[in-house]
mmCIF file of C-alpha atoms in Angstrom:
data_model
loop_
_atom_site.group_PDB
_atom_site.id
_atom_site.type_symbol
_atom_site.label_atom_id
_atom_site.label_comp_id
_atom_site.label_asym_id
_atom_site.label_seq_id
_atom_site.Cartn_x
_atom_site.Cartn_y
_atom_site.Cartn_z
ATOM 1 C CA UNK A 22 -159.160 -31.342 58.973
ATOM 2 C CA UNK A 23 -158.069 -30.871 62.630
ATOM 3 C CA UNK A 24 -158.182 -32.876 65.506
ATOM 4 C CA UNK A 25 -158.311 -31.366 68.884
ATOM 5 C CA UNK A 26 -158.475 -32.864 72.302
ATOM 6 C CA UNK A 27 -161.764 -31.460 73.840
ATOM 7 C CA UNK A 28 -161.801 -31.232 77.952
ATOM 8 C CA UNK A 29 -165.290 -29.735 77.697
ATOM 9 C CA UNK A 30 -168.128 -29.312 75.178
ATOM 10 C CA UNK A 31 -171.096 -27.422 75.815
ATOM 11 C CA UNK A 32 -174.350 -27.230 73.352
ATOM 12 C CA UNK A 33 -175.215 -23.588 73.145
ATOM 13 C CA UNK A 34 -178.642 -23.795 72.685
ATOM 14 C CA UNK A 35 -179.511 -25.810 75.588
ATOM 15 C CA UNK A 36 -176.658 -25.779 77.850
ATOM 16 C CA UNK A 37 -176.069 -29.687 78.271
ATOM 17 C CA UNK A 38 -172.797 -30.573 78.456
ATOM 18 C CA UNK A 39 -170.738 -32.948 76.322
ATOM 19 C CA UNK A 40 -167.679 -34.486 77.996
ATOM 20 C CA UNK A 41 -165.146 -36.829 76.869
ATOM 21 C CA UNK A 42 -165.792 -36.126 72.940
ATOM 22 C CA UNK A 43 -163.213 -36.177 70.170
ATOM 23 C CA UNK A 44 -164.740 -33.471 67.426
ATOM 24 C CA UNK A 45 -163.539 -33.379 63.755
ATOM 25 C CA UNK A 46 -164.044 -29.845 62.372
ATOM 26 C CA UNK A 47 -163.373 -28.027 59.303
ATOM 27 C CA UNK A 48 -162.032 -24.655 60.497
ATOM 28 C CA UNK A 49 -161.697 -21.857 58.171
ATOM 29 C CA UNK A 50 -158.272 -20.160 58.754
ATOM 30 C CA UNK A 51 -160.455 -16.837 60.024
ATOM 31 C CA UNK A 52 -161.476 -18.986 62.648
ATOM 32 C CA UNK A 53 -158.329 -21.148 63.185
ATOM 33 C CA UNK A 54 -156.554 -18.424 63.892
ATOM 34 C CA UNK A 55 -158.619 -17.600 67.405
ATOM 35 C CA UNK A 56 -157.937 -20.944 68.425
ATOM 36 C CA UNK A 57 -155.263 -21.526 70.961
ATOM 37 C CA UNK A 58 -153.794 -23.922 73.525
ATOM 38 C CA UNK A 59 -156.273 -24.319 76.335
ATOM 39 C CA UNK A 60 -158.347 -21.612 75.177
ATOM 40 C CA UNK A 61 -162.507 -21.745 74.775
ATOM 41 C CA UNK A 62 -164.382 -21.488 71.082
ATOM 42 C CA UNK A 63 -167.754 -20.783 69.916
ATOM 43 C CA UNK A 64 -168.429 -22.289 66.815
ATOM 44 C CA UNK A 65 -171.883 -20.832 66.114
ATOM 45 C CA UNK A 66 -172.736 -22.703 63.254
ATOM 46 C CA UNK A 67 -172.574 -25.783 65.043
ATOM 47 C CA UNK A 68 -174.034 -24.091 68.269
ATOM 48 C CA UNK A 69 -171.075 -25.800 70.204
ATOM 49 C CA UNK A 70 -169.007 -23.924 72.929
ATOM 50 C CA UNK A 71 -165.848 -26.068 73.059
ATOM 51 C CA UNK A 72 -163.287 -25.656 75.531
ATOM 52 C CA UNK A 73 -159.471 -27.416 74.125
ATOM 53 C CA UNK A 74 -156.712 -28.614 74.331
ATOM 54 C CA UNK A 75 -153.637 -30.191 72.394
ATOM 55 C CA UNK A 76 -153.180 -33.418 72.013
ATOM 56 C CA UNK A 77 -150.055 -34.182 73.632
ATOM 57 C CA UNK A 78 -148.152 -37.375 75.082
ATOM 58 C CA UNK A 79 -149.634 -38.376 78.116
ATOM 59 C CA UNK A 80 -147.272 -39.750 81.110
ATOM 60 C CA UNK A 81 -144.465 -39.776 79.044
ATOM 61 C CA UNK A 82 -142.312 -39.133 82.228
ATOM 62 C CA UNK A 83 -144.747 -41.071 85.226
ATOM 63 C CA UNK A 84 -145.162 -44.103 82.924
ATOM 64 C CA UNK A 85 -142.772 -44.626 79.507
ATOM 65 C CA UNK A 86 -139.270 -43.275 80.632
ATOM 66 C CA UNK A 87 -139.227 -45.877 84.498
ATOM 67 C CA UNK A 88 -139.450 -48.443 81.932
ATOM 68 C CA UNK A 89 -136.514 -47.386 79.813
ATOM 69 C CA UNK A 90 -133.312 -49.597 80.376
ATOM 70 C CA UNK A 91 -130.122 -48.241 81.092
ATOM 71 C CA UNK A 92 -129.323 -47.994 77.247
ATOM 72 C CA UNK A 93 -132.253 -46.454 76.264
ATOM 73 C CA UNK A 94 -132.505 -43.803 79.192
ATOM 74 C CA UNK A 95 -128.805 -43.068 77.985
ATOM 75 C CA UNK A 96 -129.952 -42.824 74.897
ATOM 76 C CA UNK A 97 -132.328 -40.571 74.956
ATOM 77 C CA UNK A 98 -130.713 -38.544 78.404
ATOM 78 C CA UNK A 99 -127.260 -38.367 77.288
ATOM 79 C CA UNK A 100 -126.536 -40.000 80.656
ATOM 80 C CA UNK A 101 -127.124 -43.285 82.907
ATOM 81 C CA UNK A 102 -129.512 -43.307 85.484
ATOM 82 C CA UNK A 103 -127.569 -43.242 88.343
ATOM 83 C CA UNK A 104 -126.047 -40.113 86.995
ATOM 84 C CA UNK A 105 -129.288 -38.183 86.445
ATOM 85 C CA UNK A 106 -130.338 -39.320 89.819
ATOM 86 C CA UNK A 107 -126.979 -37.793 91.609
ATOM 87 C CA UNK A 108 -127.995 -34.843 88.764
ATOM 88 C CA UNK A 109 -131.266 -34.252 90.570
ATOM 89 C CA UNK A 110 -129.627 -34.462 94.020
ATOM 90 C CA UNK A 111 -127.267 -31.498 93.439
ATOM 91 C CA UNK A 112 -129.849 -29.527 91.737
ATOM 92 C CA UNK A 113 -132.807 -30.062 93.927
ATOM 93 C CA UNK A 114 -132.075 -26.782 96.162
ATOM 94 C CA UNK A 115 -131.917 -24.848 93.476
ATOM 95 C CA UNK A 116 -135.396 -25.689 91.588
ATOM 96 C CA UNK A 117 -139.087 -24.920 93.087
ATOM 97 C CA UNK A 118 -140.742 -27.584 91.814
ATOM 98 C CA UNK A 119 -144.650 -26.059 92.422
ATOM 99 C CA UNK A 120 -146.117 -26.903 89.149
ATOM 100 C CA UNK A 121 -143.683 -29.377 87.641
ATOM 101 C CA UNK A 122 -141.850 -31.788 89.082
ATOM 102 C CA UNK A 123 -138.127 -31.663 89.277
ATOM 103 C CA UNK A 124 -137.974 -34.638 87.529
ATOM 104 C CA UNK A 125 -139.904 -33.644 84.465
ATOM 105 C CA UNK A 126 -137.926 -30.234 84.927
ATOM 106 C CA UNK A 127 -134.122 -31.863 84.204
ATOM 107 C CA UNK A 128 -135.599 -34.779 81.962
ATOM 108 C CA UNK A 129 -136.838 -32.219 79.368
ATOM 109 C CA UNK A 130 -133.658 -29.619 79.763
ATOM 110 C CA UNK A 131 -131.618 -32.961 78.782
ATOM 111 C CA UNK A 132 -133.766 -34.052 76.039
ATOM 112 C CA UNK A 133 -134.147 -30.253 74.596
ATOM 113 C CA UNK A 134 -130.192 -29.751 74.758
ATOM 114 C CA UNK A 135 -129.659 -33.541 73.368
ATOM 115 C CA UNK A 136 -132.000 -33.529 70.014
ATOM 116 C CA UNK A 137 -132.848 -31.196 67.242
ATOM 117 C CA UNK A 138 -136.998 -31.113 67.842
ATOM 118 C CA UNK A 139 -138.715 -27.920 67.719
ATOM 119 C CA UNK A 140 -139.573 -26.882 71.035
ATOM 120 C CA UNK A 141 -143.632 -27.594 69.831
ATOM 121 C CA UNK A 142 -142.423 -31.210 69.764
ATOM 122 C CA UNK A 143 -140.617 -31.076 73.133
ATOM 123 C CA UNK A 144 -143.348 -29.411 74.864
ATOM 124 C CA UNK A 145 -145.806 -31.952 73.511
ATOM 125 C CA UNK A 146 -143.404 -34.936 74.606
ATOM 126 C CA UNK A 147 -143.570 -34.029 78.305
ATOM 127 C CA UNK A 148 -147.226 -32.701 78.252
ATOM 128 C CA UNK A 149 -145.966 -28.856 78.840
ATOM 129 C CA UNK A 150 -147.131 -25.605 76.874
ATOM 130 C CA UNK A 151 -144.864 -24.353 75.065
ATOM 131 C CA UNK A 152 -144.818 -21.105 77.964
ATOM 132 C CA UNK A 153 -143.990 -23.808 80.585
ATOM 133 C CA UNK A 154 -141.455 -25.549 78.792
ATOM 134 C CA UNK A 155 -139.500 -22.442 78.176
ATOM 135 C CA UNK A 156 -139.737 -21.396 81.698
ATOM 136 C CA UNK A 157 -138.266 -24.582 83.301
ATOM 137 C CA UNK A 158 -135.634 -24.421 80.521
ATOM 138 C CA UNK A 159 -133.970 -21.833 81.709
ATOM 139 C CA UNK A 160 -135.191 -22.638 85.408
ATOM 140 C CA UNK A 161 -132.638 -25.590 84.951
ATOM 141 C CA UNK A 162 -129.983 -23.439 83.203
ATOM 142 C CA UNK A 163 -130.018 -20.899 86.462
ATOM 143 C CA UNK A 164 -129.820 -23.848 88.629
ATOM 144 C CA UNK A 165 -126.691 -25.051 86.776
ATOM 145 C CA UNK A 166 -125.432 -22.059 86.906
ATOM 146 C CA UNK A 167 -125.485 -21.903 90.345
ATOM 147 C CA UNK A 168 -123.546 -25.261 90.923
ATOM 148 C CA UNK A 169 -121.291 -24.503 87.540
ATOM 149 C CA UNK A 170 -118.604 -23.696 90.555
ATOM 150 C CA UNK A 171 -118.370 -26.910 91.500
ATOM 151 C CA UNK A 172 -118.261 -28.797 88.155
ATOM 152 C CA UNK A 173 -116.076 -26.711 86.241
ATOM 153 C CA UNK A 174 -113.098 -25.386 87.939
ATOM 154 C CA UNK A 175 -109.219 -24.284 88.276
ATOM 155 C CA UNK A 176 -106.866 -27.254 89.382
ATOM 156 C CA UNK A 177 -104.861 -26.501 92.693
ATOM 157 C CA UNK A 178 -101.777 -27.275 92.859
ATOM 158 C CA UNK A 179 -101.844 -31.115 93.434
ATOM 159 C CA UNK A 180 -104.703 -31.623 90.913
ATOM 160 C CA UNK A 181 -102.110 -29.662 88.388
ATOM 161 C CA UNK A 182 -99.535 -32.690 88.812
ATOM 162 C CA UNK A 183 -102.028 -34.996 88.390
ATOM 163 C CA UNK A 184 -103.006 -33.478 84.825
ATOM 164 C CA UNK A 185 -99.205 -33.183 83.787
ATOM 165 C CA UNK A 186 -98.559 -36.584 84.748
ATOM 166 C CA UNK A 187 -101.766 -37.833 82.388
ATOM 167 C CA UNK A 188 -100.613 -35.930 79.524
ATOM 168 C CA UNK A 189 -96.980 -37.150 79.895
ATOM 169 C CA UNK A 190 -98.223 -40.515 80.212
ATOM 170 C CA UNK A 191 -100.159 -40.329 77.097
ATOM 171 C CA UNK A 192 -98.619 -38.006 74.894
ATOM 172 C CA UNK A 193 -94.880 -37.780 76.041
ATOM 173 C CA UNK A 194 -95.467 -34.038 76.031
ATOM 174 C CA UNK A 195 -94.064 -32.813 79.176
ATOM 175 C CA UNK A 196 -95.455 -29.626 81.735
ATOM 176 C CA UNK A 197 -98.779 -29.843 80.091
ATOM 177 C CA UNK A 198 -101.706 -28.477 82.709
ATOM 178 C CA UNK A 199 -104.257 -28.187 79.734
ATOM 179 C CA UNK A 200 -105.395 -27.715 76.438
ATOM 180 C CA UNK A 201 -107.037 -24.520 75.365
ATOM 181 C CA UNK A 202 -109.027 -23.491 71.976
ATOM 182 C CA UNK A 203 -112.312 -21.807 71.062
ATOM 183 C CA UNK A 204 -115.212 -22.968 68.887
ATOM 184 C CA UNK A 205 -118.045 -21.927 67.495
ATOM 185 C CA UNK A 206 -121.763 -22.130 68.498
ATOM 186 C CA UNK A 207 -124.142 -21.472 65.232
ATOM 187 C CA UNK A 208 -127.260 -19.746 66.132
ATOM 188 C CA UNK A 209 -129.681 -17.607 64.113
ATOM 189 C CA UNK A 210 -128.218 -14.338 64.572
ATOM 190 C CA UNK A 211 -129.929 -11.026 65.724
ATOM 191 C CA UNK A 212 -131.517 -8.539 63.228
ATOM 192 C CA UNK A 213 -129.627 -5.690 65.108
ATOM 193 C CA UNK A 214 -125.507 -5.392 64.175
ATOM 194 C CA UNK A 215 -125.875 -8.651 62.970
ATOM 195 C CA UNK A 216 -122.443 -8.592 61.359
ATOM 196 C CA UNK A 217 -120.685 -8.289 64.651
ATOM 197 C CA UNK A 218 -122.140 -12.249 64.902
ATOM 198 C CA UNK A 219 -120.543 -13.202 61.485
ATOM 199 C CA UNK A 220 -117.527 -15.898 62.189
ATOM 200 C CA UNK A 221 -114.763 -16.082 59.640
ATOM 201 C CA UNK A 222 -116.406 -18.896 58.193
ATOM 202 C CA UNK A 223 -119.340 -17.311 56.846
ATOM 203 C CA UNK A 224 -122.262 -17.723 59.613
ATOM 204 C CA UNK A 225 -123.178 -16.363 63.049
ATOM 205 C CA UNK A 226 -122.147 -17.522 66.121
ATOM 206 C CA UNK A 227 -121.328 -17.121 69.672
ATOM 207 C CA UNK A 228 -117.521 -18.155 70.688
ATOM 208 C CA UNK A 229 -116.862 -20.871 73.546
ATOM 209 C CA UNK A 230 -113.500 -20.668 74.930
ATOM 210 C CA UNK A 231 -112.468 -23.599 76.960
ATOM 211 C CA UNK A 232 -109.679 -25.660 78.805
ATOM 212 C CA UNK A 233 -109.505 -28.980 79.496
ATOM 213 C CA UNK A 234 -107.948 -31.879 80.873
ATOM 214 C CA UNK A 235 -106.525 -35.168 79.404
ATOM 215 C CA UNK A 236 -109.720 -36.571 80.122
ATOM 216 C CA UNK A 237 -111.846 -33.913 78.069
ATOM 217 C CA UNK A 238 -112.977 -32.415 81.258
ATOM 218 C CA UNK A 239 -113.038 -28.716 81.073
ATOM 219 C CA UNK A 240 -111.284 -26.652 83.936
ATOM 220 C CA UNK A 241 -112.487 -23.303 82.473
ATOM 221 C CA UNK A 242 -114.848 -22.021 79.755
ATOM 222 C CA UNK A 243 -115.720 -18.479 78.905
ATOM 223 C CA UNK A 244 -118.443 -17.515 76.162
ATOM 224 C CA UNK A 245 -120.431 -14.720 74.953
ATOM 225 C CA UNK A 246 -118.266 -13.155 72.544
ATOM 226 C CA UNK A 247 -119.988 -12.655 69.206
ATOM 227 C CA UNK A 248 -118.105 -15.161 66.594
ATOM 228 C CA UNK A 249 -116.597 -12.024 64.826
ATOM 229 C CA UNK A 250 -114.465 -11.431 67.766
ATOM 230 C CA UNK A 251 -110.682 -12.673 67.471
ATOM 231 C CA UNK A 252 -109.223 -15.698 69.725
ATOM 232 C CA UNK A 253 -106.940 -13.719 70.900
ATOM 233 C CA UNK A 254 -109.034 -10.466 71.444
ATOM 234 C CA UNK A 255 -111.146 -13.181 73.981
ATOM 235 C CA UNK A 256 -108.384 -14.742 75.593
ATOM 236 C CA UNK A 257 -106.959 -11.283 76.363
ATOM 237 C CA UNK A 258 -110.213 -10.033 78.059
ATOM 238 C CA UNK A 259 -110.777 -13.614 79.837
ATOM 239 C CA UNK A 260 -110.728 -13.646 83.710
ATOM 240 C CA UNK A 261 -108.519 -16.909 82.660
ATOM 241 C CA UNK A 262 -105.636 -14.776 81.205
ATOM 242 C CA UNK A 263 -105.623 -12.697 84.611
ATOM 243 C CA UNK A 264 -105.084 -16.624 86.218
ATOM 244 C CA UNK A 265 -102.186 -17.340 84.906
ATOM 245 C CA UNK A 266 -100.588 -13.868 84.820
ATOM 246 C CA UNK A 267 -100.742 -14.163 88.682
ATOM 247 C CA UNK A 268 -98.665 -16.978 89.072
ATOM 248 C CA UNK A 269 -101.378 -19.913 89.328
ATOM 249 C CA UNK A 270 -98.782 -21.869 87.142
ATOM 250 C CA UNK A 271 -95.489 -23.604 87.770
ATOM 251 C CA UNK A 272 -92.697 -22.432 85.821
ATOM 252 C CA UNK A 273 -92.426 -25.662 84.211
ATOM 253 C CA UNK A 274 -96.049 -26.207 83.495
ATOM 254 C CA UNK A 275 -97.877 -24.083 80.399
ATOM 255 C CA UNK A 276 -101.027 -24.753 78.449
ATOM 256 C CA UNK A 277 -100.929 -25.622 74.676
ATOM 257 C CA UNK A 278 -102.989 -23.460 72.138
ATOM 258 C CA UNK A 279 -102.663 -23.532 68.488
ATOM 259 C CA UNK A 280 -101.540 -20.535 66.271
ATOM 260 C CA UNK A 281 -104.216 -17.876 67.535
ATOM 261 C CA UNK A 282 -102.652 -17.488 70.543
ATOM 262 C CA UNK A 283 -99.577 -15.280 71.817
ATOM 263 C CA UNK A 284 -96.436 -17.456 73.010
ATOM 264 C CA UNK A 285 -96.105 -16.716 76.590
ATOM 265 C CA UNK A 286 -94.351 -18.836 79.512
ATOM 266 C CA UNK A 287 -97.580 -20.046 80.507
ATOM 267 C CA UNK A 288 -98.929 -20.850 76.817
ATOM 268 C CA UNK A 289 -97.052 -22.834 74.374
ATOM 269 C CA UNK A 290 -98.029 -22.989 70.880
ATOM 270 C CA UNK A 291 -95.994 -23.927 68.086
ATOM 271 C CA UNK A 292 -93.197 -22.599 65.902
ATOM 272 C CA UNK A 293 -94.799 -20.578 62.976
ATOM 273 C CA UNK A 294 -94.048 -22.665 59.832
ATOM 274 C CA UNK A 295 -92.673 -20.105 56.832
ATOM 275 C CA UNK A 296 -91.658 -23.327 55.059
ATOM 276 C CA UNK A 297 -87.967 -23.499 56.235
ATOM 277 C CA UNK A 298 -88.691 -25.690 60.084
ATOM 278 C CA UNK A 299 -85.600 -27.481 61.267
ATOM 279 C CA UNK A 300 -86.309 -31.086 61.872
ATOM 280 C CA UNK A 301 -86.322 -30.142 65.647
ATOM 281 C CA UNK A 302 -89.115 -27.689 64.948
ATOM 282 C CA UNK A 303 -91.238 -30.297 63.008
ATOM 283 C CA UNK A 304 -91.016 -32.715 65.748
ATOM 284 C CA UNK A 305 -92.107 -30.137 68.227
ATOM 285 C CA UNK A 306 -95.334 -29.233 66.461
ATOM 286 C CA UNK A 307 -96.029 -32.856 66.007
ATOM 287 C CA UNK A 308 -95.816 -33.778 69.225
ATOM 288 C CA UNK A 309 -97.702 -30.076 69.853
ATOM 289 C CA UNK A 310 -100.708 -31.075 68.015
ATOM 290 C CA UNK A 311 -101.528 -34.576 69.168
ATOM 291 C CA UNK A 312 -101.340 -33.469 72.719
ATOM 292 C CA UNK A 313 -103.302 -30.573 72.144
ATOM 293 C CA UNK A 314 -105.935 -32.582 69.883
ATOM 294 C CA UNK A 315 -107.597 -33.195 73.316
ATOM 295 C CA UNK A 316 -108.988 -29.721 73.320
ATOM 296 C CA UNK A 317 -111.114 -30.631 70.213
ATOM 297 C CA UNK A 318 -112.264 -34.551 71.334
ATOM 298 C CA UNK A 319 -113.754 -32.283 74.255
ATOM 299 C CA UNK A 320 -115.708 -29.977 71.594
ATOM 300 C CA UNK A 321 -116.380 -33.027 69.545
ATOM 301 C CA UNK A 322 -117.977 -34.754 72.464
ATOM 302 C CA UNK A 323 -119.772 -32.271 74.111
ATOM 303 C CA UNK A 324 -121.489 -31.294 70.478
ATOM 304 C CA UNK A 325 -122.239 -35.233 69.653
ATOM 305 C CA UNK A 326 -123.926 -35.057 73.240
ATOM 306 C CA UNK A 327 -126.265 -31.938 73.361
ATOM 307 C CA UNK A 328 -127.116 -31.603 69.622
ATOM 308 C CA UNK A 329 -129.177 -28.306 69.844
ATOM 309 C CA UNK A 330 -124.983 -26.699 70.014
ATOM 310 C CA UNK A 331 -125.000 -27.292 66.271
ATOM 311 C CA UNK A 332 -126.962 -24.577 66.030
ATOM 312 C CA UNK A 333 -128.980 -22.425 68.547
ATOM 313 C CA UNK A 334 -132.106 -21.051 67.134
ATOM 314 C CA UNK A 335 -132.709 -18.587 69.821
ATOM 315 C CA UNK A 336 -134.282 -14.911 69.618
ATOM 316 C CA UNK A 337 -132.854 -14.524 73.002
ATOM 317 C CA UNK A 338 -128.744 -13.767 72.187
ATOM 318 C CA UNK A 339 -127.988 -12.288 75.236
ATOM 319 C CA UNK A 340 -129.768 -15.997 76.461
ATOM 320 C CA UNK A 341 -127.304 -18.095 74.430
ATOM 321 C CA UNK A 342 -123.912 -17.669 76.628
ATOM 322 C CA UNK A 343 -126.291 -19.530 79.750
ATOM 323 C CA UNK A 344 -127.249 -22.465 77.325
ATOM 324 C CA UNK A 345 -123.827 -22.993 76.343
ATOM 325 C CA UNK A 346 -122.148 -22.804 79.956
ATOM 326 C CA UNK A 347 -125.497 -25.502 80.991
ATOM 327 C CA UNK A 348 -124.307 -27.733 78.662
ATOM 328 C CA UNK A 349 -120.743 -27.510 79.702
ATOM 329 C CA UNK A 350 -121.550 -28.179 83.104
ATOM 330 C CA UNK A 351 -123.614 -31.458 81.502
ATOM 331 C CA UNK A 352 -120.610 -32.811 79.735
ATOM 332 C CA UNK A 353 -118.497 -32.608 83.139
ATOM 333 C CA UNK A 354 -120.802 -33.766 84.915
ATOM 334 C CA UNK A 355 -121.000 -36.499 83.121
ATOM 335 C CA UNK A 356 -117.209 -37.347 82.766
ATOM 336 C CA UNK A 357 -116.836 -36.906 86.500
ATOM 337 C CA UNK A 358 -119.731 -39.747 86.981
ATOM 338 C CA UNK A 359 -118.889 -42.216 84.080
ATOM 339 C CA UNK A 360 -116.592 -43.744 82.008
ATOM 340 C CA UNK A 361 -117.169 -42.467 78.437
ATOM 341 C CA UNK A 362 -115.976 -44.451 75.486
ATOM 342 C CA UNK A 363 -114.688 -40.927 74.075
ATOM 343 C CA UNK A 364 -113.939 -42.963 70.738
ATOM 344 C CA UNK A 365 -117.004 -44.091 69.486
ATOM 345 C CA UNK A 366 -118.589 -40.821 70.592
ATOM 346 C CA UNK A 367 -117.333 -38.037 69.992
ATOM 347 C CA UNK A 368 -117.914 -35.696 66.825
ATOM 348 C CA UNK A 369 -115.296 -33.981 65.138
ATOM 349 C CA UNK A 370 -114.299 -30.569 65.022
ATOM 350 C CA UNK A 371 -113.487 -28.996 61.660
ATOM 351 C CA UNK A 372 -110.344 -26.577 63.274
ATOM 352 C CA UNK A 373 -108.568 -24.609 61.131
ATOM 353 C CA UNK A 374 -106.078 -22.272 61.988
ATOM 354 C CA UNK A 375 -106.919 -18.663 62.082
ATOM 355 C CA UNK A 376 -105.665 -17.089 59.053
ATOM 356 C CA UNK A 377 -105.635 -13.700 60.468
ATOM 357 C CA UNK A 378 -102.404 -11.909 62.131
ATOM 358 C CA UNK A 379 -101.766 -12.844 65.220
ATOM 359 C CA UNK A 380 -100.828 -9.619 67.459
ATOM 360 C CA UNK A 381 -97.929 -9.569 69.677
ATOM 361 C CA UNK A 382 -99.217 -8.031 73.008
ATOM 362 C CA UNK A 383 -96.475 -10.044 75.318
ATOM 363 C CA UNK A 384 -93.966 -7.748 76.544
ATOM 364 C CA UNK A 385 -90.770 -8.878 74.619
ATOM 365 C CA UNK A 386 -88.762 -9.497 78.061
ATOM 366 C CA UNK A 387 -91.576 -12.356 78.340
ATOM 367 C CA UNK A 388 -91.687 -13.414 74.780
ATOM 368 C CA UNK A 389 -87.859 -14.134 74.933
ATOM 369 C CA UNK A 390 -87.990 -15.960 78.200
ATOM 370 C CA UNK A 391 -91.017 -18.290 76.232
ATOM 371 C CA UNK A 392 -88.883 -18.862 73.266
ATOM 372 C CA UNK A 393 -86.216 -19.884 75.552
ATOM 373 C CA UNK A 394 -88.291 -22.175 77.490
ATOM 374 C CA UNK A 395 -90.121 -23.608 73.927
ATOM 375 C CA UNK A 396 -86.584 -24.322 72.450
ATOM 376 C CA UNK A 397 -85.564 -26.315 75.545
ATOM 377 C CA UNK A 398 -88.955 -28.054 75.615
ATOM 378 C CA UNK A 399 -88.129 -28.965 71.678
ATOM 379 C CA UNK A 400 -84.600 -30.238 72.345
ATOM 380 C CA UNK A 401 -86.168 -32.235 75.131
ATOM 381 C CA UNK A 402 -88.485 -33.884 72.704
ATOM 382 C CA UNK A 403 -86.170 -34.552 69.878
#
């Protein structure tokens, strides 16, 4: 038995109309099938012409959500109110907002990003097809991609001090400008060189790069690259490496990466452990790793936040990379406009180290000057 909404309900026979009806029918799946949103059905053997629609939540965003507190809109939004409202400032220019309000617009992106639904049940929520909902989806993902400049972005100079001095302050690890790692971001896979999508841990995925700050904020992110792609392979091909090959570093300051990564002046990572460190070494890559634990508290949070990033069901790959940066520009966005309590919240990241061989593509002039400047940093820490 199906229910369906009916705007308009004609008797065949004699033309006289039938509004406002609810009608129960039995609908063979021959005929089931010809029935879509919105569209208009004959059933002859009821001599009804029956124009439909789904039944959907009504007002959900003019009547339920101006009631919500500030817990619950957080709850459900991912962020306060006065955030979303500074949200829908910044992104007004960029959004027509014809057909659906701008409000309804970023409400839904949030809501799609932040829960697991099916996009049926999203659609339904905020009274959109499933056609419309898609469209201001991505609407909103353009739009933050627009401003992305603005939320995510390279420290000058000053800011740089400021981030060293936050790490030293809370780590004792000294020079630090930011954290970097990659992660993974599950999603269906494409039927086409599908193995090229295939992580080293067994599923498909698209890679997310990122830097960030001692607060979690990230500074840069780069993704697109299929999961079967090495860490190093993207950091080499990353308009980030170029960055910091040009001098936008201090001498003294460096990011921290883990064991994927090339040692370089401007990236420390730690002392490869054969089984024979020298106490000096130890302490190094103990100090190493709960500085550069920030870098995954920043995954962790952003995934607790938007949801959907444990695992992208999308038949549109080359559409994934925009979802991903959106919800990056979310999570700052957020940081810069509240105070997070990062400890209850955030989700953690299983990180292992990559198993594979890590290539040295430094020139060795460089290499020596890093080992240089990693020994003095791990005499300083001792």
């Amino acid at each position: 038995m199906d229910l369906w909404m009916v705007d308009h309900v004609v008797d065949f026979d004699t033309g006289a109309a039938l509004a406002n009806t609810y009608v129960t029918a039995q609908i063979g799946l021959h005929r089931r099938a010809n029935i879509h949103e919105s569209s208009t059905v004959l059933l002859a053997d009821w001599g009804w012409l029956i124009q439909i629609q789904p039944t959907r939540v009504l007002q959900y965003v003019e009547h339920t959500i101006p009631r919500y507190n500030d817990r619950e809109f957080k709850a459900h939004f991912r962020m306060e109110k006065a955030t979303f409202e500074t949200l829908l400032q910044l992104l007004q220019p960029h959004l027509p907002t014809r057909t659906v309000s701008l409000e309804k617009k970023v409400l839904s992106h949030l809501w799609f990003l932040g829960n697991k639904e099916s996009f049926r049940s999203v659609a339904d929520r905020f009274n959109l097809s499933k056609g419309t909902l898609h469209a201001t989806f991505f609407e909103v993902c353009e739009a933050l991609k627009l401003v992305r400049p603005q939320i995510i972005y390279w420290p000058n100079r000053n800011e740089q001090v400021r981030i060293v001095e936050g790490f030293l302050n809370r780590t004792g690890f000294p020079g630090v400008v930011g954290c970097i790692d990659g992660s993974y971001i599950p999603i269906s896979g494409p039927s086409e060189h599908r193995a090229d999508y295939i992580c080293r841990k067994g599923f498909p995925c698209i890679q997310l790069q990122a830097v960030c700050d001692h607060h979690l904020r990230f500074m840069d992110i780069l993704t697109g690259w299929p999961g079967f792609v090495h860490d190093t392979r993207v950091f080499r091909n990353s308009p980030l490496k170029q960055v910091l090959e040009n001098g936008r570093l201090e001498e003294e300051f460096h990011l921290l990466g883990d064991s994927a990564y090339s040692l370089t002046t401007y990236m420390m990572v730690p002392f490869r452990d054969n089984g024979h460190l020298s106490e000096e070494e130890a302490n190094f890559n103990g100090r190493h790793s709960s500085t550069r634990v920030v870098i995954e508290r920043a995954f962790g949070l952003l995934k607790a936040k938007f949801r959907r990033l444990f695992y992208l069901d999308m038949q549109l790959v080359d559409k994934v990379p925009l979802v991903i940066s959106s919800a990056c520009c979310l999570h700052n966005f957020i940081l810069v406009n509240e105070k997070i309590d990062v400890e209850g919240e955030f989700q953690n990241e299983e990180n292992v180290d990559d198993p594979l061989p890590i290539p040295e593509d430094a020139p060795q002039a460089v290499n020596n000057a890093a080992q240089l400047k990693r020994r003095r940093l791990a005499n300083l820490l001792a």
